[in-house]
Coordinates of C-alpha atoms in Angstrom, one line a residue:
M91 CA 24.6 -38.9 30.4
S92 CA 21.3 -38.2 32.1
S93 CA 18.9 -36.0 30.1
F94 CA 17.2 -32.8 31.2
E95 CA 13.6 -32.6 32.4
P96 CA 10.9 -32.5 29.6
L97 CA 8.9 -29.3 28.8
D98 CA 6.1 -28.4 31.2
E99 CA 2.7 -27.9 29.8
P100 CA 1.8 -24.2 29.7
N101 CA -0.7 -23.1 32.4
I102 CA -3.4 -21.5 30.2
G103 CA -6.7 -20.2 31.5
G104 CA -7.8 -19.0 34.9
A105 CA -8.1 -15.4 36.2
A106 CA -4.7 -15.5 37.8
N107 CA -3.0 -16.3 34.5
R108 CA -4.7 -13.6 32.5
K109 CA -2.8 -10.4 31.9
K110 CA -3.7 -7.1 30.3
V111 CA -1.9 -7.2 27.0
A112 CA -1.3 -4.3 24.6
Y113 CA -0.5 -5.5 21.0
F114 CA 1.2 -3.1 18.6
Y115 CA 1.0 -3.6 14.8
D116 CA 1.2 -1.3 11.8
S117 CA -0.3 -2.7 8.7
D118 CA 2.3 -0.9 6.5
V119 CA 5.2 -3.0 7.9
G120 CA 4.6 -5.9 5.5
N121 CA 4.9 -3.5 2.5
Y122 CA 8.6 -3.0 3.0
A123 CA 11.2 -5.4 1.5
Y124 CA 15.0 -5.4 1.7
V125 CA 16.4 -6.4 -1.7
A126 CA 15.7 -9.4 -3.9
G127 CA 17.1 -12.6 -2.3
H128 CA 17.7 -11.0 1.1
P129 CA 16.8 -13.4 4.0
M130 CA 15.2 -10.7 6.2
K131 CA 11.5 -10.4 5.1
P132 CA 9.2 -8.0 7.0
H133 CA 6.3 -9.9 5.4
R134 CA 6.6 -12.5 8.2
I135 CA 5.2 -9.9 10.6
R136 CA 2.1 -9.6 8.5
M137 CA 1.8 -13.4 8.3
A138 CA 2.0 -13.7 12.1
H139 CA -0.6 -10.9 12.5
S140 CA -3.0 -12.7 10.1
L141 CA -2.8 -15.9 12.3
I142 CA -3.3 -13.8 15.5
M143 CA -6.4 -12.2 14.0
N144 CA -7.9 -15.4 12.6
Y145 CA -7.4 -17.3 15.8
G146 CA -9.5 -14.6 17.5
L147 CA -6.7 -13.5 19.9
Y148 CA -7.6 -9.9 19.1
K149 CA -10.6 -10.2 21.4
K150 CA -8.3 -10.8 24.4
M151 CA -6.0 -7.8 24.1
E152 CA -5.9 -4.1 23.2
I153 CA -4.7 -3.3 19.6
Y154 CA -2.7 -0.2 18.8
R155 CA -1.0 1.3 15.9
A156 CA 1.9 3.2 17.4
K157 CA 3.1 6.5 16.2
P158 CA 6.4 5.9 14.2
A159 CA 9.5 7.1 16.1
T160 CA 10.7 10.5 15.0
R161 CA 14.3 11.5 14.2
L162 CA 14.5 13.2 17.7
E163 CA 13.4 10.0 19.5
M164 CA 15.9 7.9 17.5
T165 CA 18.8 10.2 18.6
Q166 CA 18.2 9.3 22.2
F167 CA 20.6 6.5 21.4
H168 CA 21.9 6.9 17.8
T169 CA 24.1 9.8 16.7
D170 CA 22.5 12.7 14.8
E171 CA 24.7 12.1 11.7
Y172 CA 23.8 8.4 11.4
V173 CA 20.0 9.1 11.7
D174 CA 20.3 11.9 9.2
F175 CA 22.0 9.5 6.8
L176 CA 19.2 7.0 7.2
Q177 CA 16.6 9.7 6.6
K178 CA 18.2 10.9 3.4
V179 CA 19.6 7.9 1.6
T180 CA 17.4 6.1 -1.0
P181 CA 18.1 3.6 -3.8
D182 CA 18.0 6.5 -6.2
N183 CA 20.7 8.7 -4.6
M184 CA 22.7 6.0 -2.8
D185 CA 25.7 6.4 -5.2
A186 CA 26.1 10.0 -3.9
Y187 CA 26.5 8.5 -0.3
S188 CA 29.1 5.9 -1.1
K189 CA 31.5 7.2 1.6
E190 CA 28.7 7.3 4.2
Q191 CA 27.6 3.8 3.3
S192 CA 31.1 2.5 4.1
K193 CA 31.3 4.5 7.3
Y194 CA 27.9 3.3 8.6
N195 CA 28.2 -0.3 7.4
V196 CA 25.2 0.1 5.0
G197 CA 25.6 -2.1 2.0
D198 CA 25.5 -5.9 1.7
D199 CA 23.9 -7.2 4.9
C200 CA 22.1 -3.9 5.5
P201 CA 21.1 -2.7 2.1
V202 CA 19.4 0.6 1.2
F203 CA 15.8 0.0 0.2
D204 CA 12.7 2.1 -0.4
G205 CA 11.1 3.3 2.8
L206 CA 14.1 2.4 5.0
F207 CA 13.7 5.2 7.5
E208 CA 9.9 4.7 7.7
F209 CA 10.4 1.0 8.4
C210 CA 12.8 1.8 11.2
G211 CA 10.3 4.3 12.6
I212 CA 7.5 1.7 12.7
S213 CA 9.8 -0.8 14.5
A214 CA 11.1 1.7 17.0
G215 CA 7.8 3.4 17.6
G216 CA 6.0 0.2 18.6
S217 CA 8.8 -0.7 21.2
M218 CA 8.9 2.8 22.6
E219 CA 5.1 3.1 22.9
G220 CA 4.9 -0.4 24.5
A221 CA 7.5 0.6 27.1
A222 CA 5.6 3.9 27.8
R223 CA 2.4 2.0 28.4
L224 CA 4.2 -0.4 30.8
N225 CA 5.6 2.6 32.6
R226 CA 2.1 4.1 33.1
G227 CA 0.6 0.8 34.2
K228 CA -1.8 0.7 31.3
C229 CA -0.9 -2.9 30.5
D230 CA 1.0 -5.8 32.0
I231 CA 2.5 -7.1 28.8
A232 CA 3.3 -5.1 25.6
V233 CA 3.9 -7.0 22.3
N234 CA 5.7 -5.6 19.2
W235 CA 6.7 -8.3 16.8
A236 CA 8.1 -5.7 14.4
G237 CA 10.8 -4.9 17.0
G238 CA 13.7 -6.9 18.4
L239 CA 16.4 -5.5 16.0
H240 CA 19.3 -6.1 18.5
H241 CA 22.4 -5.7 16.3
A242 CA 22.2 -2.0 15.5
K243 CA 24.9 0.1 17.1
K244 CA 25.1 3.7 18.1
S245 CA 26.3 4.9 14.7
E246 CA 26.4 1.7 12.6
A247 CA 24.0 -0.7 11.0
S248 CA 24.7 -4.4 11.6
G249 CA 23.0 -7.8 11.0
F250 CA 20.0 -6.5 9.1
C251 CA 19.3 -3.9 11.8
Y252 CA 19.5 -0.2 11.4
V253 CA 17.8 1.4 14.5
N254 CA 18.0 -0.5 17.8
D255 CA 14.4 -0.3 19.0
I256 CA 15.3 -2.5 22.0
V257 CA 17.7 0.1 23.4
L258 CA 15.2 2.9 22.8
G259 CA 12.5 0.9 24.6
I260 CA 14.8 0.2 27.6
I261 CA 15.8 3.9 27.8
E262 CA 12.0 4.6 28.0
L263 CA 11.6 2.0 30.8
L264 CA 14.5 3.5 32.7
R265 CA 12.7 6.7 33.1
F266 CA 10.5 5.0 35.8
K267 CA 12.2 1.7 36.5
Q268 CA 15.3 1.3 38.6
R269 CA 16.4 -2.0 37.0
V270 CA 15.5 -3.5 33.7
L271 CA 16.3 -7.1 32.6
Y272 CA 17.0 -7.9 29.0
I273 CA 16.7 -11.5 27.8
D274 CA 17.7 -12.6 24.3
V275 CA 16.8 -16.0 22.9
D276 CA 17.8 -15.2 19.3
V277 CA 20.4 -17.6 17.9
H278 CA 22.7 -14.6 17.4
H279 CA 24.3 -12.7 20.2
G280 CA 22.5 -9.5 21.2
D281 CA 25.7 -7.5 20.8
G282 CA 24.0 -4.1 20.1
V283 CA 22.0 -4.1 23.3
E284 CA 24.9 -5.4 25.4
E285 CA 27.3 -2.8 24.1
A286 CA 24.8 0.0 24.8
F287 CA 24.5 -1.0 28.5
Y288 CA 28.0 -2.5 29.1
T289 CA 29.0 0.0 31.7
T290 CA 25.8 0.3 33.8
D291 CA 24.2 -1.8 36.5
R292 CA 20.7 -0.5 35.7
V293 CA 20.3 -2.9 32.9
M294 CA 21.3 -6.6 33.0
T295 CA 21.6 -8.3 29.6
V296 CA 21.3 -12.1 29.3
S297 CA 21.9 -13.7 26.0
F298 CA 21.6 -17.4 25.0
H299 CA 23.3 -17.7 21.6
K300 CA 25.5 -19.7 19.3
Y301 CA 29.2 -18.9 19.7
G302 CA 32.2 -19.9 17.6
E303 CA 32.7 -18.9 14.0
Y304 CA 29.3 -17.4 13.9
F305 CA 27.9 -13.9 13.4
P306 CA 28.5 -11.5 15.2
G307 CA 31.5 -13.3 16.8
T308 CA 30.8 -11.8 20.3
G309 CA 29.2 -13.1 23.4
E310 CA 31.9 -15.1 25.1
L311 CA 31.4 -16.4 28.6
R312 CA 34.1 -14.0 29.9
D313 CA 32.3 -10.9 28.5
I314 CA 30.7 -9.8 31.8
G315 CA 30.7 -5.9 31.5
V316 CA 33.1 -3.3 32.8
G317 CA 33.2 -0.6 35.4
Q318 CA 29.9 -0.2 37.3
G319 CA 28.4 -2.7 34.8
K320 CA 30.8 -5.6 35.7
Y321 CA 28.9 -8.9 36.1
Y322 CA 25.8 -7.3 34.7
A323 CA 26.3 -8.7 31.2
V324 CA 25.5 -12.4 31.1
N325 CA 26.4 -14.6 28.1
F326 CA 25.6 -18.2 27.7
P327 CA 27.5 -19.5 24.6
L328 CA 26.0 -22.6 22.9
R329 CA 26.9 -25.0 20.2
D330 CA 24.9 -26.4 17.3
G331 CA 21.7 -28.4 17.6
I332 CA 20.5 -27.6 21.2
D333 CA 17.1 -29.1 21.7
D334 CA 14.1 -28.3 23.9
R335 CA 15.1 -30.2 27.0
S336 CA 18.6 -28.9 27.0
Y337 CA 17.5 -25.4 26.5
K338 CA 14.9 -25.6 29.3
G339 CA 17.6 -27.1 31.5
I340 CA 19.8 -24.0 31.2
F341 CA 17.3 -21.2 30.6
E342 CA 15.1 -21.7 33.6
P343 CA 17.9 -22.0 36.3
V344 CA 19.8 -19.0 34.9
I345 CA 16.7 -16.8 34.7
R346 CA 15.5 -17.9 38.1
N347 CA 18.9 -16.9 39.6
V348 CA 18.9 -13.6 37.8
M349 CA 15.4 -12.8 39.2
E350 CA 16.6 -13.7 42.7
W351 CA 19.8 -11.6 42.6
Y352 CA 19.0 -8.7 40.3
R353 CA 15.3 -8.2 41.2
P354 CA 14.4 -6.3 38.0
E355 CA 11.3 -4.1 37.9
A356 CA 10.6 -4.8 34.2
V357 CA 11.7 -7.3 31.6
V358 CA 12.4 -6.9 27.9
L359 CA 12.2 -10.3 26.1
Q360 CA 13.6 -10.6 22.5
C361 CA 12.0 -13.7 20.9
G362 CA 14.1 -14.1 17.8
G363 CA 12.7 -17.0 15.7
D364 CA 16.0 -18.1 14.1
S365 CA 16.6 -20.4 17.1
L366 CA 13.8 -22.6 15.8
S367 CA 14.6 -25.9 14.1
G368 CA 14.9 -25.6 10.3
D369 CA 15.7 -21.9 10.2
R370 CA 17.5 -20.7 7.0
L371 CA 20.3 -19.1 9.0
G372 CA 20.0 -20.7 12.4
C373 CA 21.6 -23.8 13.7
F374 CA 19.5 -24.7 16.8
N375 CA 16.9 -27.4 17.0
L376 CA 14.1 -25.8 19.1
S377 CA 10.5 -26.7 18.5
M378 CA 7.7 -24.1 18.7
K379 CA 6.8 -25.3 22.2
G380 CA 10.4 -25.3 23.3
H381 CA 10.8 -21.7 22.1
A382 CA 7.5 -20.6 23.7
N383 CA 8.5 -22.2 27.0
C384 CA 10.9 -19.3 27.5
V385 CA 8.1 -16.8 27.0
N386 CA 5.8 -18.7 29.4
F387 CA 8.5 -19.0 32.0
V388 CA 9.3 -15.2 31.9
K389 CA 5.6 -14.4 32.1
S390 CA 5.3 -16.5 35.3
F391 CA 7.2 -14.0 37.4
G392 CA 4.4 -11.5 37.0
L393 CA 6.6 -8.5 36.1
P394 CA 5.9 -6.0 33.3
V395 CA 7.2 -7.5 30.1
L396 CA 7.9 -6.0 26.7
V397 CA 7.9 -8.8 24.2
L398 CA 9.7 -8.2 20.9
G399 CA 10.4 -10.1 17.7
G400 CA 13.8 -10.3 16.2
G401 CA 15.5 -12.7 13.7
G402 CA 13.8 -15.6 12.0
Y403 CA 14.2 -16.4 8.3
T404 CA 11.8 -19.3 7.7
M405 CA 8.7 -17.2 7.5
R406 CA 6.1 -19.9 8.0
N407 CA 7.8 -21.1 11.2
V408 CA 8.3 -17.6 12.6
A409 CA 4.7 -16.7 12.0
R410 CA 3.4 -19.9 13.7
T411 CA 5.6 -19.4 16.7
W412 CA 4.9 -15.7 17.3
A413 CA 1.2 -16.4 17.0
F414 CA 1.4 -19.3 19.4
E415 CA 3.4 -17.1 21.9
T416 CA 0.8 -14.4 21.6
G417 CA -1.8 -16.9 22.6
L418 CA 0.3 -17.9 25.7
L419 CA 0.6 -14.2 26.7
V420 CA -3.2 -13.6 26.6
G421 CA -3.9 -17.0 28.2
E422 CA -5.8 -18.5 25.3
N423 CA -5.6 -22.1 24.2
M424 CA -5.0 -22.4 20.4
G425 CA -6.0 -25.5 18.4
P426 CA -3.5 -27.3 16.2
E427 CA -5.4 -26.8 13.0
L428 CA -4.6 -23.4 11.4
P429 CA -7.6 -21.3 10.5
Y430 CA -7.9 -20.2 6.9
N431 CA -6.1 -16.9 6.3
E432 CA -4.6 -14.9 3.5
Y433 CA -1.4 -16.9 3.6
Y434 CA -2.8 -20.4 4.2
E435 CA -0.8 -21.9 1.3
Y436 CA 2.5 -21.0 3.1
Y437 CA 1.8 -23.5 5.8
G438 CA 1.5 -26.7 3.7
P439 CA 1.6 -29.6 3.6
D440 CA 0.3 -30.1 7.2
Y441 CA -1.4 -26.7 7.8
E442 CA -0.9 -27.1 11.6
L443 CA 0.2 -24.8 14.3
D444 CA 3.5 -26.5 15.1
V445 CA 7.2 -26.4 14.4
R446 CA 8.8 -29.7 15.2
S447 CA 12.4 -30.5 16.1
S448 CA 14.4 -32.5 13.6
N449 CA 16.9 -35.4 14.1
M450 CA 19.8 -32.9 14.2
D451 CA 22.7 -33.9 16.5
N452 CA 23.0 -31.9 19.7
S453 CA 26.6 -30.8 20.2
N454 CA 25.8 -29.5 23.6
N455 CA 26.5 -32.3 26.0
R456 CA 25.3 -32.1 29.6
D457 CA 28.8 -31.7 31.1
Y458 CA 29.5 -28.6 28.9
L459 CA 26.1 -27.0 29.7
E460 CA 26.5 -27.6 33.5
K461 CA 29.9 -26.1 33.4
I462 CA 28.8 -22.9 31.7
K463 CA 25.7 -22.7 33.9
T464 CA 27.7 -23.0 37.1
Q465 CA 30.1 -20.2 36.0
V466 CA 27.2 -17.9 35.0
I467 CA 25.5 -18.4 38.4
E468 CA 28.8 -17.8 40.2
N469 CA 29.2 -14.5 38.4
L470 CA 25.6 -13.5 39.4
K471 CA 26.5 -14.0 43.0
R472 CA 29.3 -11.4 42.7
T473 CA 26.8 -8.7 41.8
A474 CA 25.4 -6.3 44.4
F475 CA 22.0 -7.6 45.5
A476 CA 19.3 -5.6 43.8
P477 CA 21.4 -2.4 43.1
S478 CA 19.5 0.8 43.6
V479 CA 19.7 4.2 42.0
Q480 CA 18.8 7.7 43.2
M481 CA 15.6 8.5 41.4
T482 CA 15.3 12.1 40.1
D483 CA 12.6 14.1 38.4
V484 CA 11.4 12.3 35.3
P485 CA 12.4 14.2 32.2
R486 CA 9.9 15.4 29.6
D487 CA 7.3 13.0 28.3
P488 CA 7.8 12.0 24.7
E489 CA 5.2 13.3 22.4
G490 CA 2.1 11.1 22.0
M491 CA 3.0 8.9 25.0
D492 CA 1.8 10.9 28.0
E493 CA -1.6 10.6 29.7
D494 CA -2.7 14.1 28.6
A495 CA -2.1 13.4 24.9
E496 CA -4.0 10.1 25.2
A497 CA -6.9 11.8 27.0
A498 CA -7.0 14.4 24.2
L499 CA -7.2 11.7 21.6
D500 CA -10.0 10.1 23.5
D501 CA -11.9 13.4 23.6
L502 CA -11.3 13.9 19.9
D503 CA -12.6 10.4 19.2
E504 CA -15.7 11.1 21.3
D505 CA -16.5 14.3 19.4
Q506 CA -16.0 12.7 16.0
N507 CA -18.2 9.7 16.8
K508 CA -21.1 11.1 18.9
D509 CA -23.7 8.9 17.3
S510 CA -21.9 5.6 17.4
R511 CA -21.6 3.2 20.3
H512 CA -18.2 1.8 19.1
S513 CA -15.6 3.9 17.3
R514 CA -12.5 2.4 15.8
R515 CA -10.4 3.6 18.7
R516 CA -12.8 2.2 21.3
W517 CA -13.1 -1.1 19.4
D518 CA -9.3 -1.5 19.2
K519 CA -9.1 -1.0 23.0
Y520 CA -12.0 -3.4 23.8
V521 CA -11.0 -6.7 25.5
E522 CA -13.6 -9.4 25.7
R523 CA -14.6 -10.5 29.2
P524 CA -13.9 -14.1 30.1
D525 CA -17.5 -14.6 31.2
E526 CA -19.0 -13.0 28.1
L527 CA -21.7 -15.3 26.7
S528 CA -21.4 -14.1 23.1
E529 CA -18.9 -11.9 21.4
S530 CA -19.7 -8.3 20.8
E531 CA -20.3 -7.2 17.2
P532 CA -19.2 -3.9 15.6
E533 CA -22.1 -1.8 14.4
D534 CA -23.0 -0.1 11.2
D535 CA -20.0 1.0 9.2
L536 CA -17.6 -0.3 11.8
D537 CA -17.2 -3.5 9.8
A538 CA -15.0 -1.5 7.5
K539 CA -13.0 -0.3 10.4
D540 CA -12.7 -3.6 12.2
P541 CA -9.1 -4.3 13.4
R542 CA -9.3 -7.8 11.9
R543 CA -9.4 -6.4 8.4
Q544 CA -6.1 -5.9 6.5
S545 CA -6.1 -2.7 4.7
N546 CA -4.5 -4.1 1.6
H547 CA -6.6 -7.3 1.5
G548 CA -10.0 -6.1 0.4
K549 CA -11.0 -9.4 -1.2
R550 CA -10.7 -11.8 1.8
R551 CA -12.8 -14.9 1.6
N552 CA -14.5 -16.4 4.6
F553 CA -13.5 -20.0 5.1
A554 CA -14.4 -22.3 7.9
D555 CA -14.6 -26.1 8.4
H556 CA -18.4 -26.1 8.9
R557 CA -20.0 -29.5 9.0
N558 CA -22.1 -30.1 5.9
L559 CA -25.7 -30.8 7.1
N560 CA -26.4 -33.0 4.1
A561 CA -23.3 -35.1 4.3
H562 CA -23.8 -38.9 4.6
P563 CA -22.4 -40.0 7.9
E564 CA -20.5 -43.0 6.5
T565 CA -19.4 -41.9 3.0
D566 CA -18.6 -38.2 3.5
S567 CA -16.6 -36.3 6.1
G568 CA -19.3 -33.7 6.3
F569 CA -17.0 -30.8 6.0
G570 CA -17.8 -28.4 3.1
T571 CA -16.5 -25.3 1.7
L572 CA -18.2 -22.0 1.7
H573 CA -18.7 -20.8 -1.8
V574 CA -19.3 -17.1 -2.3
N575 CA -20.1 -15.4 -5.6
G576 CA -18.6 -18.2 -7.7
E577 CA -15.5 -18.6 -5.6
N578 CA -14.7 -20.8 -2.7
G579 CA -12.7 -19.9 0.3
M580 CA -9.4 -20.4 -1.5
G581 CA -10.2 -18.3 -4.5
L582 CA -11.1 -21.3 -6.7
T583 CA -14.1 -21.1 -9.0
A584 CA -17.0 -23.2 -7.8
P585 CA -18.6 -25.7 -10.2
Q586 CA -21.5 -24.3 -12.2
A587 CA -24.7 -24.8 -10.3
T588 CA -27.2 -27.2 -11.9
G589 CA -30.9 -26.7 -11.6
G590 CA -33.7 -29.2 -11.5
S591 CA -33.8 -30.4 -7.9
P592 CA -35.4 -28.3 -5.1
P593 CA -33.2 -27.4 -2.1
V594 CA -34.3 -30.2 0.2
A595 CA -32.3 -32.5 2.5
T596 CA -30.6 -35.4 0.6
D597 CA -28.1 -38.1 1.5
A598 CA -25.4 -36.6 -0.8
P599 CA -23.6 -33.3 -0.1
V600 CA -24.5 -30.5 -2.3
E601 CA -22.1 -27.6 -3.1
G602 CA -22.9 -24.6 -5.1
T603 CA -22.9 -20.8 -5.2
I604 CA -24.7 -18.6 -2.8
N605 CA -26.1 -16.3 -5.5
S606 CA -29.5 -15.1 -4.2
A607 CA -31.1 -13.6 -1.2
S608 CA -34.4 -12.3 -0.1
A609 CA -35.4 -8.7 -0.8
S610 CA -35.1 -8.0 2.9
Q611 CA -31.4 -8.9 2.9
P612 CA -29.6 -6.4 0.7
E613 CA -26.2 -7.2 2.2
A614 CA -26.5 -10.9 1.3
A615 CA -27.8 -10.1 -2.1
S616 CA -24.8 -7.9 -2.9
G617 CA -22.4 -10.3 -1.5
E618 CA -20.9 -7.6 0.8
G619 CA -21.9 -9.3 4.0
L620 CA -20.2 -12.5 3.0
T621 CA -17.0 -11.4 1.3
D622 CA -16.1 -8.1 2.9
G623 CA -17.1 -8.7 6.5
P624 CA -14.6 -9.6 9.2
L625 CA -13.5 -13.2 9.3
R626 CA -14.9 -14.9 12.4
S627 CA -14.3 -18.3 13.8
M628 CA -17.5 -20.3 13.4
N629 CA -18.9 -22.6 16.0
A630 CA -18.6 -26.4 15.8
T631 CA -21.5 -28.8 16.3
D632 CA -23.2 -28.2 19.7
P633 CA -24.3 -31.0 22.0
D634 CA -27.7 -31.1 20.4
G635 CA -26.3 -31.8 17.0
D636 CA -27.1 -28.4 15.5
V637 CA -24.6 -26.1 13.9
E638 CA -24.5 -22.6 15.1
M639 CA -23.7 -20.2 12.4
E640 CA -22.8 -16.5 12.2
D641 CA -22.5 -13.6 9.8
G642 CA -25.9 -14.3 8.1
L643 CA -25.4 -18.0 7.6
I644 CA -28.3 -19.9 9.2
D645 CA -29.5 -23.5 9.8
P646 CA -31.4 -24.9 6.8
A647 CA -33.9 -26.6 9.1
T648 CA -35.2 -23.3 10.4
A649 CA -34.4 -21.0 7.4
P650 CA -37.1 -18.7 6.1
S651 CA -37.6 -18.6 2.4
G652 CA -35.0 -16.7 0.6
A653 CA -32.3 -16.8 3.3
P654 CA -28.7 -17.7 2.2
I655 CA -27.8 -21.2 3.3
L656 CA -24.3 -22.6 3.7
N657 CA -23.4 -25.4 1.2
H658 CA -26.8 -25.4 -0.5
Q659 CA -27.8 -24.3 -4.0
I660 CA -30.7 -21.9 -3.5
T661 CA -32.1 -19.6 -6.2
T662 CA -35.3 -18.3 -4.7
P663 CA -37.3 -16.3 -7.3
P664 CA -38.4 -12.9 -6.2
M665 CA -42.1 -12.3 -5.6
S666 CA -44.1 -10.2 -8.0
P667 CA -44.6 -6.6 -6.9
A668 CA -48.3 -7.3 -6.3
A669 CA -47.8 -10.3 -4.1
P670 CA -47.3 -9.6 -0.4
A671 CA -44.6 -11.5 1.6
A672 CA -47.2 -13.4 3.5
E673 CA -48.5 -15.1 0.4
L674 CA -45.4 -17.4 0.2
A675 CA -46.8 -20.2 2.4
V676 CA -44.5 -22.5 4.2
G677 CA -46.2 -25.6 2.8
A678 CA -46.2 -24.4 -0.8
P679 CA -44.2 -26.7 -3.2
P680 CA -40.8 -25.2 -3.9
T681 CA -40.1 -23.8 -7.4
P682 CA -37.3 -25.6 -9.2
P683 CA -34.4 -23.2 -9.5
T684 CA -33.2 -22.2 -12.9
Q685 CA -29.6 -22.7 -14.1
T686 CA -27.2 -20.0 -13.0
Q687 CA -24.9 -18.4 -15.5
P688 CA -21.2 -19.2 -15.0
S689 CA -19.4 -16.8 -12.6
G690 CA -16.9 -14.4 -14.1
T691 CA -14.7 -11.9 -12.4
A692 CA -15.5 -10.0 -9.3
D693 CA -16.8 -7.1 -11.5
D694 CA -19.4 -9.5 -13.0
V695 CA -21.0 -10.6 -9.8
G696 CA -23.9 -8.1 -10.1
A697 CA -24.6 -9.3 -13.6
D698 CA -24.6 -12.9 -12.5
E699 CA -27.1 -12.2 -9.8
E700 CA -29.4 -10.4 -12.1
S701 CA -29.4 -13.2 -14.6
T702 CA -30.2 -15.8 -12.0
V703 CA -34.0 -15.6 -12.3
H704 CA -35.7 -15.6 -15.7
E705 CA -39.2 -14.8 -16.9
P706 CA -40.4 -18.5 -16.9
A707 CA -39.4 -18.7 -13.2
I708 CA -41.3 -15.5 -12.3
A709 CA -44.4 -16.9 -14.1
A710 CA -44.1 -20.2 -12.3
A711 CA -43.9 -18.4 -9.0
E712 CA -46.9 -16.3 -9.7
E713 CA -48.9 -19.4 -10.8
T714 CA -47.8 -21.3 -7.6
T715 CA -48.9 -18.5 -5.3

């Protein structure tokens, strides 16, 4: 049996490959949790967002927090009674709704949890807002990793899904687009979306999924639609263990034929991560690159694309893959080593941006796949070529999604921020130019509003693999850890600094605590500029051998007295009030630093800094000057 072709390398970079991307994320989404032991964990969306931010992808796309979908917007697809039930039921009163729970299939797989309706609103709001921006031509690609809940039915919860954000997003697209293509690469069949559009030719649903004694039990090859929608439902049933090459060998020919025959005006791509190798509930053997190849292939057609999340129950793999696919969508190359982030320990032991295939057996032989592929393509040829519809007046614009409402928000933002060059709204919408020589920095109090900050992670620690300038070239790797206020980047207490030797270049690496700063640098002295600032990727060694540093960390060779230096123990005593700044001559012998008190909790940082310099040190400084 001859094998399929290997994966193609993604075409990253170049003006033609760059798209205008709108990214939707609500920081509250990670706060919701199903019930203890449930495999669906919204926390994975926050993990993916953390990787996206720390890789610097935010500079290449617009960031939005969508308005949560309202009850009225949800009832565009779901029944009023079902939405009312979701809005009313809570863990405290669920016993009074036992009859409704049975009616709407809410219970085991789809439990009642705190904030259920709000969670559904966040998921659906991002997909609807993304579709609206695609309709108005405000972006080429819209991304909502909190969406993709494809099992929810019109009046029934199913498969961990309560509100079908995909159907709501497609309904929004259909207001302006004649034909919409839905592609599903989740390991489970996208039954909720297929059922919603089973009788229409305005939406073609294409699902690649595991079939046979597997949830939800639908998605047979012969399920092709009915009535006007006959042949517009495409199902490709698969067996266990399909790998990257086999998946590429069926996905690309099928989607290419769909594009040729159906000619969609927009695409909705559900990127369920449970088709990855090693998923808790999945049974496929796709690597991260095999999964992302589907995203890259769909992007290559140049159509408006709404990219959504979906399943995925091994959180570290889902977060890696969605972050990598976000990089593909914005045309950015991402290194294999993960940047330090709030959830760095989840990605051990390799801490790499990769999900590898296993040695799992592939039950999908080539003959089986070719037979299914041939039948699917034959069904496509029976469809009407690019079916058209009679376009009518577009109905009312949903609240918050029309151009007038957005212009009103821009005007309000302008009025509230007259004296600042960058407001939070303008900063979120800013996209870095490809030819920009240095990245733009937020000003003044915008650090606290920076989109890279997580609202519930106020004690983030900067961490970067900076080369240690004092490392011995043969005996030490040269990579040190930034220690801030007695803690290193991973929250571990740094060793107590020892005094006695001046801060000069030596052959051995020196690590300590940045616990002092000059009087002209209050931010560094308080520690705010180092601990609370936005996390930035720091530059590696340049061709001249120097290390470029940012966020107040400077090169020791050119550092003025009192400046904070990375990986150096410096405790510069302050000048006496009578001594001017110019009296500290460059050639004066350095004053030996005194021993720093051990660091305590975050509340004791100010006390530690005040106790750094003692009276003998002040006297010695005065005598020296």
